[in-house]
Amino acid sequence: MSSLPLVLFVFFTSFLQTVIASASTVSSIVQRRAAPSVTVVPAYVKAYSGDTVTVSCSAEGQPPYTLTFYLFNSNGGSRIPATHCTKSINTVQGTAACSVSTNQLHAGEYHIYCANSRGAGSTAKLELGRTMDRLVWMIEPMDLDVMVGTSAAFYCQAESPSKVTYRWIDSIYGMEIMANNYNFTTSVTSNDTAVMVFAPQALVDERVYLCKASNSATSIYSFFLVRTFTNITGVHGPQDLDLTLAYSSGTTGNFSCEFESETPANISWFLENGATVKVPINDSDVNSTYFGYTVSSDVSISPEIVKQLGITKISCEADNGFVTLAMAASVTLSFPAKILTPAASYTVKAGSEFSITCETEGSPTPQTSWTFTDEFDYPTILADVAIETKGSSNILTIQNIRISGTFKCFAINPLGSDSSIFKVTVI
């Protein structure tokens, strides 16, 4: 058997492998060099002869590439590149902008085309009107929330070389609002500003209106939203409450308030301390009832919370999305006198200075007093004793202590009393 077939087989096998590898490399290069995607913004432009129109072009793809803008009329024709609207891009994401002067262009439809150097492109439509047909907004009516029972005025103004006329339209019915009727008054001022005034009875819960401006060639529209709301009236607010009895019996303090609002209102409750820090009460602890335009709400709070947070005021607040109204009440918590300093024993040197602090709490503020009995349990009056009060603490100081015994701190207010003893051994 000749060796020629074997040689040919090896040759063709090597050739095919080379072709496949080359094809794979070319495919990889083509994928990496794929044309960037291109987008023109805005996609539609309305302008008039003499205007300067600006569009931007964004692209994303493998750099480098070039973005170039061209202008076409609606009948096609050769592309006219704007040399000052060419930009080289060296990043994956790139943008370019182009301003096109329309001084030499006739009215009609045009296309602004942005192309990259590898073939992809995107088009914006340019609708160019005659200079004499120009009609643009100078003042547009604003969305407005209006309280029921009050009037409101809306304004619009358009600029045009030719005469402008205005119409106000109710979008619900598609009907023109006539110049003067029971609900509306319309007029045009000396500086060509259209005015529409709503009478209080004309307002509805929510409605879209529009101002239409027209000249001899075209019309433009401006839409605006009118929402009406009602004020909130407080029927009754929470009452001042002394939680003395509730605290002593383990019950809670109950508060209620009531509002009227044609626009549905939500009620929130807040606790406030002496530092005017507002603490919201969880909605789950609030009970609100709606009946017609009236909303009633009540809440209960525990004396423990009042004491813990130092609460001095509680308020309920109604909010209908437009207006808020709050009503408040004072909260007083009375509880028995209590001594917070635990009993203790001390050993001191004879003739030294010695101090004991007795901290108390209670509402009303407790009155504090001291007694001393010697080691034989006889009441004794000590010399060189000074007593000082700092906040809720009562501090007893002896300049020259020489007698062992027991000091007793006694605190009392109208709701109760408490005492604590401090044994002192002098050596």
CSV table of C-alpha atoms in Angstrom, one decimal:
chain,number,residue,atom,x,y,z
A,1,MET,CA,0.0,0.0,0.0
A,2,SER,CA,1.3,3.4,-1.0
A,3,SER,CA,2.0,6.0,1.7
A,4,LEU,CA,0.5,8.8,-0.5
A,5,PRO,CA,-3.1,8.5,0.8
A,6,LEU,CA,-1.8,8.7,4.4
A,7,VAL,CA,0.2,11.8,3.6
A,8,LEU,CA,-2.8,13.4,1.9
A,9,PHE,CA,-5.0,12.5,4.9
A,10,VAL,CA,-2.6,14.2,7.4
A,11,PHE,CA,-2.4,17.2,5.1
A,12,PHE,CA,-6.1,17.8,4.8
A,13,THR,CA,-6.7,17.1,8.5
A,14,SER,CA,-4.1,19.8,9.4
A,15,PHE,CA,-5.7,22.2,6.8
A,16,LEU,CA,-9.2,21.7,8.2
A,17,GLN,CA,-8.0,22.4,11.7
A,18,THR,CA,-6.3,25.6,10.6
A,19,VAL,CA,-9.5,26.7,8.7
A,20,ILE,CA,-11.7,26.0,11.8
A,21,ALA,CA,-9.4,27.8,14.1
A,22,SER,CA,-9.2,30.8,11.7
A,23,ALA,CA,-13.0,30.9,11.4
A,24,SER,CA,-13.3,30.9,15.2
A,25,THR,CA,-10.8,33.7,15.5
A,26,VAL,CA,-12.7,35.8,12.9
A,27,SER,CA,-16.0,35.1,14.6
A,28,SER,CA,-14.5,36.3,17.9
A,29,ILE,CA,-13.1,39.4,16.3
A,30,VAL,CA,-16.5,40.2,14.6
A,31,GLN,CA,-18.3,39.7,17.9
A,32,ARG,CA,-16.0,42.0,19.7
A,33,ARG,CA,-16.2,44.6,16.9
A,34,ALA,CA,-20.0,44.5,16.6
A,35,ALA,CA,-21.5,47.8,15.8
A,36,PRO,CA,-22.5,49.8,19.0
A,37,SER,CA,-26.2,50.3,19.6
A,38,VAL,CA,-27.3,53.9,19.0
A,39,THR,CA,-30.2,55.9,20.5
A,40,VAL,CA,-31.2,59.5,19.7
A,41,VAL,CA,-33.0,61.6,22.3
A,42,PRO,CA,-35.6,63.1,22.0
A,43,ALA,CA,-37.2,61.0,19.3
A,44,TYR,CA,-39.5,63.8,18.2
A,45,VAL,CA,-38.9,67.5,18.1
A,46,LYS,CA,-41.4,70.3,17.2
A,47,ALA,CA,-39.7,73.5,16.2
A,48,TYR,CA,-40.1,76.5,13.9
A,49,SER,CA,-37.9,77.9,11.1
A,50,GLY,CA,-35.1,79.9,12.7
A,51,ASP,CA,-34.9,77.7,15.8
A,52,THR,CA,-31.8,75.9,16.9
A,53,VAL,CA,-32.7,72.2,17.6
A,54,THR,CA,-30.4,70.2,19.8
A,55,VAL,CA,-30.5,66.4,20.1
A,56,SER,CA,-28.2,64.0,21.8
A,57,CYS,CA,-27.0,60.5,20.7
A,58,SER,CA,-25.9,57.8,23.1
A,59,ALA,CA,-24.2,54.6,22.1
A,60,GLU,CA,-22.8,51.5,23.7
A,61,GLY,CA,-20.3,49.1,22.2
A,62,GLN,CA,-16.7,48.1,21.8
A,63,PRO,CA,-14.6,51.3,21.3
A,64,PRO,CA,-13.2,53.1,19.4
A,65,TYR,CA,-16.0,54.4,17.1
A,66,THR,CA,-17.3,57.7,15.8
A,67,LEU,CA,-20.7,59.2,16.1
A,68,THR,CA,-21.8,61.5,13.2
A,69,PHE,CA,-25.1,63.4,12.7
A,70,TYR,CA,-26.9,63.8,9.4
A,71,LEU,CA,-30.0,65.8,8.3
A,72,PHE,CA,-32.6,64.4,5.8
A,73,ASN,CA,-35.8,66.0,4.6
A,74,SER,CA,-38.9,63.9,4.3
A,75,ASN,CA,-38.2,63.3,0.6
A,76,GLY,CA,-34.9,61.7,1.2
A,77,GLY,CA,-31.9,63.0,-0.8
A,78,SER,CA,-28.2,63.0,0.0
A,79,ARG,CA,-27.0,63.0,3.5
A,80,ILE,CA,-25.4,66.3,4.6
A,81,PRO,CA,-23.1,65.7,7.4
A,82,ALA,CA,-22.6,68.4,10.1
A,83,THR,CA,-18.9,68.4,10.5
A,84,HIS,CA,-19.1,70.1,13.9
A,85,CYS,CA,-21.4,67.3,15.0
A,86,THR,CA,-18.9,64.4,14.8
A,87,LYS,CA,-17.4,62.9,17.9
A,88,SER,CA,-14.8,60.1,18.5
A,89,ILE,CA,-15.8,57.7,21.3
A,90,ASN,CA,-13.1,55.8,23.2
A,91,THR,CA,-15.3,54.3,25.9
A,92,VAL,CA,-17.9,51.5,25.9
A,93,GLN,CA,-20.6,54.0,26.6
A,94,GLY,CA,-20.5,57.3,24.8
A,95,THR,CA,-22.7,60.3,24.1
A,96,ALA,CA,-22.6,63.2,21.6
A,97,ALA,CA,-24.8,66.2,21.1
A,98,CYS,CA,-25.6,68.2,18.0
A,99,SER,CA,-27.3,71.6,17.5
A,100,VAL,CA,-28.9,72.1,14.1
A,101,SER,CA,-29.7,75.6,12.9
A,102,THR,CA,-33.0,75.7,10.9
A,103,ASN,CA,-32.4,79.2,9.5
A,104,GLN,CA,-32.0,77.9,5.9
A,105,LEU,CA,-34.6,75.2,6.2
A,106,HIS,CA,-38.2,75.4,4.8
A,107,ALA,CA,-41.1,74.3,6.9
A,108,GLY,CA,-41.7,70.5,6.6
A,109,GLU,CA,-40.7,67.2,8.1
A,110,TYR,CA,-37.1,66.3,8.6
A,111,HIS,CA,-35.1,63.5,10.2
A,112,ILE,CA,-31.9,63.9,12.2
A,113,TYR,CA,-29.9,60.7,11.9
A,114,CYS,CA,-27.1,59.7,14.2
A,115,ALA,CA,-24.8,57.0,12.8
A,116,ASN,CA,-21.7,55.3,14.2
A,117,SER,CA,-18.7,54.5,12.1
A,118,ARG,CA,-19.6,50.8,12.0
A,119,GLY,CA,-23.0,51.1,10.5
A,120,ALA,CA,-25.6,51.3,13.3
A,121,GLY,CA,-27.8,54.4,13.6
A,122,SER,CA,-30.9,56.0,15.1
A,123,THR,CA,-33.3,58.7,13.9
A,124,ALA,CA,-35.2,61.6,15.5
A,125,LYS,CA,-38.1,63.2,13.7
A,126,LEU,CA,-38.0,67.0,13.3
A,127,GLU,CA,-41.3,68.7,12.5
A,128,LEU,CA,-40.5,72.2,11.4
A,129,GLY,CA,-43.2,74.8,11.2
A,130,ARG,CA,-43.3,78.3,9.6
A,131,THR,CA,-42.0,81.2,11.6
A,132,MET,CA,-45.4,82.9,11.3
A,133,ASP,CA,-47.0,79.7,12.7
A,134,ARG,CA,-44.9,79.6,15.9
A,135,LEU,CA,-47.0,78.9,19.0
A,136,VAL,CA,-45.2,78.1,22.3
A,137,TRP,CA,-46.2,78.2,25.9
A,138,MET,CA,-44.9,81.0,28.1
A,139,ILE,CA,-47.2,80.3,31.1
A,140,GLU,CA,-48.9,77.0,31.7
A,141,PRO,CA,-51.6,76.4,34.4
A,142,MET,CA,-50.4,74.6,37.5
A,143,ASP,CA,-51.9,71.6,39.3
A,144,LEU,CA,-53.6,73.0,42.4
A,145,ASP,CA,-55.3,71.7,45.6
A,146,VAL,CA,-58.2,74.1,46.5
A,147,MET,CA,-60.1,74.2,49.8
A,148,VAL,CA,-63.9,73.8,49.3
A,149,GLY,CA,-65.6,77.1,49.7
A,150,THR,CA,-62.8,79.2,48.2
A,151,SER,CA,-62.1,80.4,44.7
A,152,ALA,CA,-59.1,79.7,42.6
A,153,ALA,CA,-57.5,81.3,39.5
A,154,PHE,CA,-55.6,79.6,36.7
A,155,TYR,CA,-53.4,81.3,34.1
A,156,CYS,CA,-52.0,80.4,30.6
A,157,GLN,CA,-50.2,82.4,28.0
A,158,ALA,CA,-48.8,81.4,24.6
A,159,GLU,CA,-46.5,83.3,22.3
A,160,SER,CA,-47.0,83.6,18.5
A,161,PRO,CA,-46.4,86.1,15.7
A,162,SER,CA,-50.1,85.9,14.9
A,163,LYS,CA,-53.1,86.3,17.1
A,164,VAL,CA,-53.7,83.7,19.8
A,165,THR,CA,-57.1,82.7,21.0
A,166,TYR,CA,-57.8,80.6,24.2
A,167,ARG,CA,-60.3,78.1,25.2
A,168,TRP,CA,-60.7,76.4,28.6
A,169,ILE,CA,-62.0,72.9,28.5
A,170,ASP,CA,-63.4,70.4,31.1
A,171,SER,CA,-61.8,67.1,30.2
A,172,ILE,CA,-64.6,65.0,31.8
A,173,TYR,CA,-67.2,66.3,29.4
A,174,GLY,CA,-64.9,67.6,26.6
A,175,MET,CA,-66.8,70.8,26.6
A,176,GLU,CA,-65.6,74.4,26.5
A,177,ILE,CA,-66.1,76.4,29.6
A,178,MET,CA,-68.0,79.5,28.5
A,179,ALA,CA,-66.7,83.0,29.3
A,180,ASN,CA,-69.1,83.8,32.1
A,181,ASN,CA,-71.4,81.5,33.9
A,182,TYR,CA,-72.4,80.5,37.4
A,183,ASN,CA,-69.3,78.4,38.1
A,184,PHE,CA,-66.6,80.0,36.0
A,185,THR,CA,-65.3,83.4,34.8
A,186,THR,CA,-62.8,83.6,32.0
A,187,SER,CA,-61.0,86.5,30.5
A,188,VAL,CA,-57.8,87.6,28.7
A,189,THR,CA,-55.6,90.4,30.2
A,190,SER,CA,-54.0,93.2,28.3
A,191,ASN,CA,-50.7,91.3,28.1
A,192,ASP,CA,-52.4,88.3,26.5
A,193,THR,CA,-52.7,86.1,29.5
A,194,ALA,CA,-55.8,83.9,29.7
A,195,VAL,CA,-57.4,83.7,33.1
A,196,MET,CA,-60.0,81.3,34.4
A,197,VAL,CA,-61.5,81.8,37.9
A,198,PHE,CA,-63.4,79.0,39.7
A,199,ALA,CA,-66.2,80.0,41.9
A,200,PRO,CA,-66.3,78.0,45.1
A,201,GLN,CA,-69.3,75.9,44.0
A,202,ALA,CA,-67.6,74.9,40.8
A,203,LEU,CA,-65.0,72.7,42.4
A,204,VAL,CA,-65.3,68.9,42.5
A,205,ASP,CA,-63.2,66.3,44.2
A,206,GLU,CA,-60.7,65.8,41.4
A,207,ARG,CA,-60.8,66.8,37.8
A,208,VAL,CA,-58.5,67.5,34.8
A,209,TYR,CA,-59.0,70.7,32.9
A,210,LEU,CA,-57.0,72.1,30.0
A,211,CYS,CA,-56.1,75.4,28.4
A,212,LYS,CA,-56.1,75.4,24.6
A,213,ALA,CA,-54.1,78.1,22.7
A,214,SER,CA,-54.6,78.5,19.0
A,215,ASN,CA,-53.3,80.6,16.1
A,216,SER,CA,-54.2,80.6,12.4
A,217,ALA,CA,-52.1,77.4,11.8
A,218,THR,CA,-52.0,75.2,14.9
A,219,SER,CA,-53.1,74.6,18.5
A,220,ILE,CA,-51.3,73.6,21.7
A,221,TYR,CA,-52.8,72.2,24.9
A,222,SER,CA,-51.8,72.3,28.6
A,223,PHE,CA,-53.5,70.0,31.1
A,224,PHE,CA,-53.8,70.6,34.8
A,225,LEU,CA,-55.3,68.8,37.8
A,226,VAL,CA,-57.6,70.4,40.3
A,227,ARG,CA,-58.3,68.6,43.6
A,228,THR,CA,-60.6,70.0,46.2
A,229,PHE,CA,-60.4,69.3,49.9
A,230,THR,CA,-62.3,70.4,53.1
A,231,ASN,CA,-60.9,71.9,56.2
A,232,ILE,CA,-61.0,69.9,59.4
A,233,THR,CA,-63.1,70.9,62.4
A,234,GLY,CA,-62.4,69.7,65.9
A,235,VAL,CA,-65.6,68.6,67.6
A,236,HIS,CA,-64.0,67.7,70.9
A,237,GLY,CA,-60.4,67.0,72.0
A,238,PRO,CA,-59.0,64.8,74.8
A,239,GLN,CA,-59.5,66.0,78.3
A,240,ASP,CA,-56.9,66.8,80.9
A,241,LEU,CA,-56.4,63.7,83.1
A,242,ASP,CA,-54.9,63.0,86.5
A,243,LEU,CA,-53.9,59.3,86.6
A,244,THR,CA,-53.6,59.1,90.4
A,245,LEU,CA,-56.5,56.8,91.0
A,246,ALA,CA,-55.9,54.9,87.8
A,247,TYR,CA,-52.3,54.3,88.7
A,248,SER,CA,-53.1,53.2,92.3
A,249,SER,CA,-55.8,50.8,91.1
A,250,GLY,CA,-53.8,49.4,88.2
A,251,THR,CA,-56.2,50.7,85.5
A,252,THR,CA,-55.4,52.8,82.4
A,253,GLY,CA,-56.1,56.4,81.4
A,254,ASN,CA,-58.6,56.7,78.5
A,255,PHE,CA,-58.6,59.6,76.0
A,256,SER,CA,-60.9,60.4,73.0
A,257,CYS,CA,-61.2,63.0,70.3
A,258,GLU,CA,-63.5,63.7,67.4
A,259,PHE,CA,-63.2,65.6,64.1
A,260,GLU,CA,-65.3,66.5,61.1
A,261,SER,CA,-63.9,66.5,57.6
A,262,GLU,CA,-65.7,65.9,54.2
A,263,THR,CA,-62.3,64.7,52.9
A,264,PRO,CA,-61.6,61.4,54.8
A,265,ALA,CA,-59.1,62.0,57.6
A,266,ASN,CA,-56.8,59.7,59.5
A,267,ILE,CA,-56.2,60.2,63.2
A,268,SER,CA,-52.8,59.7,64.9
A,269,TRP,CA,-52.0,60.0,68.6
A,270,PHE,CA,-48.8,61.3,70.2
A,271,LEU,CA,-47.3,61.4,73.7
A,272,GLU,CA,-45.1,64.3,74.6
A,273,ASN,CA,-42.7,64.7,77.5
A,274,GLY,CA,-41.3,67.9,79.1
A,275,ALA,CA,-38.6,68.1,76.4
A,276,THR,CA,-41.4,68.2,73.7
A,277,VAL,CA,-40.3,64.9,72.3
A,278,LYS,CA,-43.3,63.4,70.4
A,279,VAL,CA,-43.7,59.7,70.7
A,280,PRO,CA,-46.3,58.2,68.3
A,281,ILE,CA,-48.8,55.6,69.6
A,282,ASN,CA,-48.9,52.5,67.5
A,283,ASP,CA,-51.9,52.4,65.2
A,284,SER,CA,-52.8,49.0,66.5
A,285,ASP,CA,-53.5,50.6,69.9
A,286,VAL,CA,-55.8,53.3,68.4
A,287,ASN,CA,-59.5,52.7,67.8
A,288,SER,CA,-61.0,55.0,65.2
A,289,THR,CA,-64.6,55.0,64.0
A,290,TYR,CA,-66.0,56.8,60.9
A,291,PHE,CA,-69.6,57.9,60.6
A,292,GLY,CA,-70.4,60.2,57.6
A,293,TYR,CA,-68.0,63.1,57.8
A,294,THR,CA,-67.2,62.5,61.5
A,295,VAL,CA,-64.3,60.4,62.7
A,296,SER,CA,-63.9,59.5,66.4
A,297,SER,CA,-60.9,58.0,68.0
A,298,ASP,CA,-59.9,56.8,71.4
A,299,VAL,CA,-56.8,55.4,73.0
A,300,SER,CA,-55.7,54.1,76.4
A,301,ILE,CA,-52.3,54.5,78.0
A,302,SER,CA,-50.9,52.8,81.1
A,303,PRO,CA,-49.5,54.8,84.0
A,304,GLU,CA,-46.3,52.8,83.7
A,305,ILE,CA,-45.7,54.2,80.2
A,306,VAL,CA,-46.5,57.7,81.4
A,307,LYS,CA,-44.0,57.3,84.3
A,308,GLN,CA,-41.3,55.6,82.2
A,309,LEU,CA,-41.3,58.3,79.4
A,310,GLY,CA,-42.1,61.3,81.6
A,311,ILE,CA,-45.2,62.1,79.6
A,312,THR,CA,-46.9,65.4,80.4
A,313,LYS,CA,-49.1,65.7,77.3
A,314,ILE,CA,-51.1,63.6,74.9
A,315,SER,CA,-52.4,64.9,71.5
A,316,CYS,CA,-54.6,63.6,68.7
A,317,GLU,CA,-53.9,64.8,65.1
A,318,ALA,CA,-56.3,64.6,62.2
A,319,ASP,CA,-54.8,64.6,58.6
A,320,ASN,CA,-57.0,64.5,55.5
A,321,GLY,CA,-54.0,64.7,53.1
A,322,PHE,CA,-54.3,68.5,52.8
A,323,VAL,CA,-54.8,69.9,56.2
A,324,THR,CA,-53.8,68.8,59.7
A,325,LEU,CA,-55.4,69.7,63.0
A,326,ALA,CA,-54.2,68.7,66.5
A,327,MET,CA,-55.9,68.8,69.9
A,328,ALA,CA,-54.0,68.1,73.1
A,329,ALA,CA,-54.5,67.5,76.8
A,330,SER,CA,-52.3,67.5,79.9
A,331,VAL,CA,-51.4,64.2,81.6
A,332,THR,CA,-50.7,64.2,85.3
A,333,LEU,CA,-49.4,61.1,87.1
A,334,SER,CA,-49.4,61.0,90.9
A,335,PHE,CA,-47.8,58.1,92.8
A,336,PRO,CA,-46.6,57.4,96.3
A,337,ALA,CA,-43.3,58.5,97.7
A,338,LYS,CA,-40.5,56.0,97.4
A,339,ILE,CA,-36.9,55.9,98.4
A,340,LEU,CA,-34.6,54.6,95.7
A,341,THR,CA,-31.4,54.4,97.7
A,342,PRO,CA,-31.0,51.0,99.3
A,343,ALA,CA,-30.2,50.5,103.0
A,344,ALA,CA,-26.5,50.2,103.7
A,345,SER,CA,-23.9,50.0,106.4
A,346,TYR,CA,-20.8,52.2,106.7
A,347,THR,CA,-17.6,52.2,108.8
A,348,VAL,CA,-15.9,55.6,109.3
A,349,LYS,CA,-13.1,57.1,111.3
A,350,ALA,CA,-14.0,59.2,114.3
A,351,GLY,CA,-13.7,63.0,113.6
A,352,SER,CA,-14.0,62.6,109.8
A,353,GLU,CA,-16.6,64.1,107.5
A,354,PHE,CA,-19.3,61.7,106.4
A,355,SER,CA,-22.2,62.0,103.9
A,356,ILE,CA,-25.2,59.9,103.0
A,357,THR,CA,-27.4,60.4,99.9
A,358,CYS,CA,-31.1,59.5,100.0
A,359,GLU,CA,-32.7,59.6,96.5
A,360,THR,CA,-36.5,59.7,96.3
A,361,GLU,CA,-39.3,59.7,93.8
A,362,GLY,CA,-43.0,60.4,93.9
A,363,SER,CA,-45.6,62.8,92.6
A,364,PRO,CA,-46.3,65.2,94.2
A,365,THR,CA,-42.6,65.6,95.2
A,366,PRO,CA,-42.0,63.9,98.6
A,367,GLN,CA,-41.0,65.8,101.7
A,368,THR,CA,-37.8,64.3,103.1
A,369,SER,CA,-36.6,64.2,106.8
A,370,TRP,CA,-33.8,62.5,108.8
A,371,THR,CA,-33.6,60.9,112.2
A,372,PHE,CA,-30.6,59.4,114.2
A,373,THR,CA,-30.5,56.9,117.0
A,374,ASP,CA,-27.3,56.0,118.8
A,375,GLU,CA,-26.0,52.5,119.2
A,376,PHE,CA,-28.2,52.0,122.2
A,377,ASP,CA,-31.2,53.0,120.0
A,378,TYR,CA,-31.8,56.3,121.7
A,379,PRO,CA,-32.8,59.3,119.5
A,380,THR,CA,-29.9,61.7,119.4
A,381,ILE,CA,-29.4,65.2,118.0
A,382,LEU,CA,-26.1,65.5,116.2
A,383,ALA,CA,-24.1,68.7,115.9
A,384,ASP,CA,-22.4,70.0,112.7
A,385,VAL,CA,-25.1,68.5,110.4
A,386,ALA,CA,-25.9,70.0,107.0
A,387,ILE,CA,-28.8,68.8,104.7
A,388,GLU,CA,-28.8,69.7,101.0
A,389,THR,CA,-31.3,68.9,98.3
A,390,LYS,CA,-30.2,68.4,94.7
A,391,GLY,CA,-33.0,67.4,92.4
A,392,SER,CA,-34.6,64.2,93.8
A,393,SER,CA,-31.7,63.6,96.2
A,394,ASN,CA,-31.4,64.6,99.8
A,395,ILE,CA,-27.8,64.7,101.1
A,396,LEU,CA,-26.9,64.7,104.8
A,397,THR,CA,-23.4,65.7,105.7
A,398,ILE,CA,-21.7,65.5,109.2
A,399,GLN,CA,-18.5,67.5,109.6
A,400,ASN,CA,-17.1,65.7,112.7
A,401,ILE,CA,-18.8,62.3,113.3
A,402,ARG,CA,-17.9,60.6,116.6
A,403,ILE,CA,-21.0,58.5,117.5
A,404,SER,CA,-22.0,55.1,116.0
A,405,GLY,CA,-25.7,54.6,115.3
A,406,THR,CA,-28.4,54.5,112.6
A,407,PHE,CA,-29.6,57.2,110.3
A,408,LYS,CA,-33.1,56.9,108.9
A,409,CYS,CA,-34.3,58.7,105.7
A,410,PHE,CA,-38.0,59.3,105.6
A,411,ALA,CA,-40.0,60.4,102.5
A,412,ILE,CA,-43.7,61.2,102.4
A,413,ASN,CA,-46.3,62.7,100.0
A,414,PRO,CA,-50.2,62.6,100.1
A,415,LEU,CA,-50.2,59.1,98.5
A,416,GLY,CA,-47.8,57.3,100.8
A,417,SER,CA,-44.5,57.2,102.6
A,418,ASP,CA,-41.3,55.2,102.6
A,419,SER,CA,-38.1,55.0,104.7
A,420,SER,CA,-34.6,53.5,104.5
A,421,ILE,CA,-31.9,53.0,107.2
A,422,PHE,CA,-28.1,53.5,107.1
A,423,LYS,CA,-26.0,52.0,109.9
A,424,VAL,CA,-22.8,53.8,110.7
A,425,THR,CA,-20.0,52.4,112.9
A,426,VAL,CA,-17.4,54.9,114.1
A,427,ILE,CA,-13.9,53.6,114.9
